C-alpha positions as semicolon CSV with decimal commas, in nm:
position;residue;x (nm);y (nm);z (nm)
1;M;-3,872;-0,630;-1,217
2;H;-3,745;-0,503;-1,540
3;L;-3,469;-0,247;-1,549
4;H;-3,421;-0,019;-1,843
5;K;-3,096;-0,034;-2,028
6;Y;-2,981;0,317;-1,905
7;E;-3,073;0,233;-1,549
8;K;-2,846;-0,072;-1,573
9;V;-2,571;0,147;-1,714
10;W;-2,601;0,406;-1,436
11;L;-2,626;0,145;-1,168
12;A;-2,308;-0,013;-1,292
13;F;-2,127;0,327;-1,306
14;G;-2,239;0,405;-0,954
15;M;-2,118;0,071;-0,824
16;A;-1,782;0,087;-1,021
17;S;-1,724;0,451;-0,886
18;L;-1,785;0,328;-0,522
19;I;-1,537;0,047;-0,575
20;I;-1,286;0,268;-0,721
21;F;-1,320;0,531;-0,432
22;L;-1,280;0,258;-0,174
23;L;-0,970;0,129;-0,338
24;V;-0,820;0,485;-0,351
25;I;-0,898;0,536;0,016
26;G;-0,753;0,187;0,108
27;F;-0,442;0,255;-0,101
28;A;-0,388;0,584;0,080
29;A;-0,465;0,454;0,422
30;F;-0,253;0,114;0,399
31;W;0,005;0,165;0,135
32;K;0,084;0,540;0,183
33;G;0,015;0,560;0,557
34;T;-0,246;0,833;0,546
35;H;-0,455;0,811;0,855
36;P;-0,700;1,023;1,039
37;Q;-0,533;1,215;1,339
38;S;-0,547;0,980;1,631
39;H;-0,676;1,087;1,975
40;L;-0,473;0,821;2,162
41;E;-0,328;1,068;2,400
42;T;-0,558;1,303;2,595
43;I;-0,490;1,588;2,818
44;D;-0,665;1,801;3,075
45;Q;-0,725;2,124;2,878
46;N;-0,743;2,325;3,202
47;N;-0,399;2,217;3,320
48;V;-0,181;2,156;2,994
49;E;0,113;2,255;3,177
50;A;0,109;1,936;3,388
51;H;0,222;1,749;3,073
52;D;0,600;1,750;3,029
53;S;0,566;1,857;2,652
54;F;0,379;2,158;2,750
55;K;0,566;2,306;3,045
56;P;0,669;2,657;2,976
57;E;1,045;2,552;2,962
58;N;0,970;2,278;2,706
59;L;0,775;2,488;2,444
60;G;0,929;2,580;2,111
61;L;1,193;2,417;1,904
62;T;1,424;2,145;2,037
63;E;1,677;1,932;1,838
64;V;1,625;1,562;1,962
65;A;1,883;1,410;1,715
66;D;2,102;1,499;1,427
67;G;1,841;1,643;1,171
68;K;1,539;1,562;1,381
69;Y;1,345;1,843;1,579
70;K;1,050;1,870;1,788
71;V;0,828;2,174;1,825
72;N;0,589;2,183;2,120
73;M;0,330;2,454;2,143
74;V;-0,014;2,543;2,291
75;A;-0,294;2,704;2,095
76;S;-0,523;2,938;2,289
77;A;-0,718;3,257;2,249
78;F;-0,580;3,371;1,916
79;N;-0,227;3,281;1,988
80;Y;0,030;3,018;1,932
81;D;0,253;2,977;2,229
82;F;0,602;2,871;2,109
83;G;0,761;2,971;2,437
84;V;0,997;3,267;2,504
85;D;1,350;3,344;2,388
86;K;1,644;3,429;2,619
87;D;1,523;3,789;2,629
88;E;1,194;3,658;2,767
89;K;1,008;3,769;2,438
90;P;0,753;3,551;2,280
91;V;0,888;3,331;1,998
92;K;0,700;3,371;1,677
93;T;0,953;3,215;1,426
94;I;1,063;2,852;1,418
95;R;1,402;2,818;1,226
96;V;1,501;2,460;1,100
97;P;1,761;2,353;0,846
98;Q;1,652;2,232;0,508
99;G;1,582;1,862;0,491
100;S;1,530;1,820;0,865
101;T;1,244;1,616;1,006
102;V;1,012;1,813;1,239
103;L;0,753;1,668;1,480
104;F;0,488;1,921;1,558
105;T;0,320;1,860;1,897
106;I;0,015;2,084;1,978
107;T;-0,284;2,106;2,214
108;S;-0,555;2,368;2,277
109;K;-0,662;2,524;2,608
110;D;-0,994;2,655;2,483
111;V;-1,160;2,586;2,169
112;V;-1,087;2,399;1,828
113;H;-0,804;2,563;1,640
114;G;-0,632;2,476;1,312
115;F;-0,259;2,448;1,251
116;Q;-0,136;2,480;0,899
117;V;0,208;2,565;0,767
118;A;0,104;2,726;0,436
119;G;0,304;2,588;0,144
120;T;0,375;2,247;0,307
121;N;0,167;1,944;0,383
122;V;0,143;2,032;0,754
123;N;-0,218;2,061;0,846
124;M;-0,397;1,962;1,178
125;M;-0,714;2,030;1,361
126;V;-0,626;2,107;1,730
127;E;-0,889;2,003;1,984
128;P;-0,908;2,089;2,344
129;G;-0,823;1,784;2,557
130;H;-0,621;1,614;2,288
131;I;-0,262;1,616;2,175
132;S;-0,212;1,647;1,804
133;R;0,112;1,537;1,645
134;Y;0,227;1,570;1,284
135;E;0,575;1,489;1,160
136;A;0,708;1,653;0,835
137;V;1,022;1,674;0,636
138;M;1,106;2,043;0,564
139;K;1,230;2,002;0,199
140;N;1,201;2,349;0,055
141;K;1,388;2,661;0,181
142;G;1,195;2,967;0,258
143;E;0,957;3,128;0,508
144;F;0,622;2,954;0,566
145;T;0,336;3,124;0,746
146;I;0,154;2,930;1,027
147;V;-0,211;3,010;1,018
148;C;-0,516;2,888;1,221
149;N;-0,744;2,752;0,960
150;E;-1,040;2,680;1,189
151;Y;-1,243;2,975;1,285
152;C;-1,187;3,021;1,663
153;G;-1,340;3,353;1,734
154;I;-1,315;3,726;1,671
155;G;-0,943;3,746;1,692
156;H;-0,893;3,450;1,464
157;H;-0,698;3,660;1,203
158;Q;-0,434;3,740;1,458
159;M;-0,335;3,373;1,519
160;F;-0,022;3,327;1,312
161;G;0,354;3,242;1,327
162;K;0,632;3,157;1,084
163;V;0,847;2,860;1,001
164;E;1,185;2,959;0,841
165;V;1,376;2,671;0,655
166;Y;1,727;2,777;0,590
């Protein structure tokens, strides 16, 4: 079978592009540590309170070491549950110092939700029955809006919060 000169050029271009894309993915995955979100830890979506991280008293921000924080939350029905403050009012703002490392731990009770801290690299898909985790260093001062970036129903636009880096 005879291939025309231009067919050979395009075939070579396609193969070279494929090799370049695979090298970029390999570099990102193995050198930079970018991996798909794992589903190693599952949870009963109908009883998330049975897991230590999602008991009502463990929700919200906790300092685990000097400069290291953990935020436990539950996403459900157009709301991020960060727990309650000392006046029993729902927490909507997480405050952390600049340069601190924050581990976000979240699960969903009902449908697929998104969790994005706009203006940072924090972006997760939150699936019912799975625990999603993302660790980030909060480098820049300011207020960052938490949004659900997966359409989860008619009240989707009401699902928000705030991270304040001081």
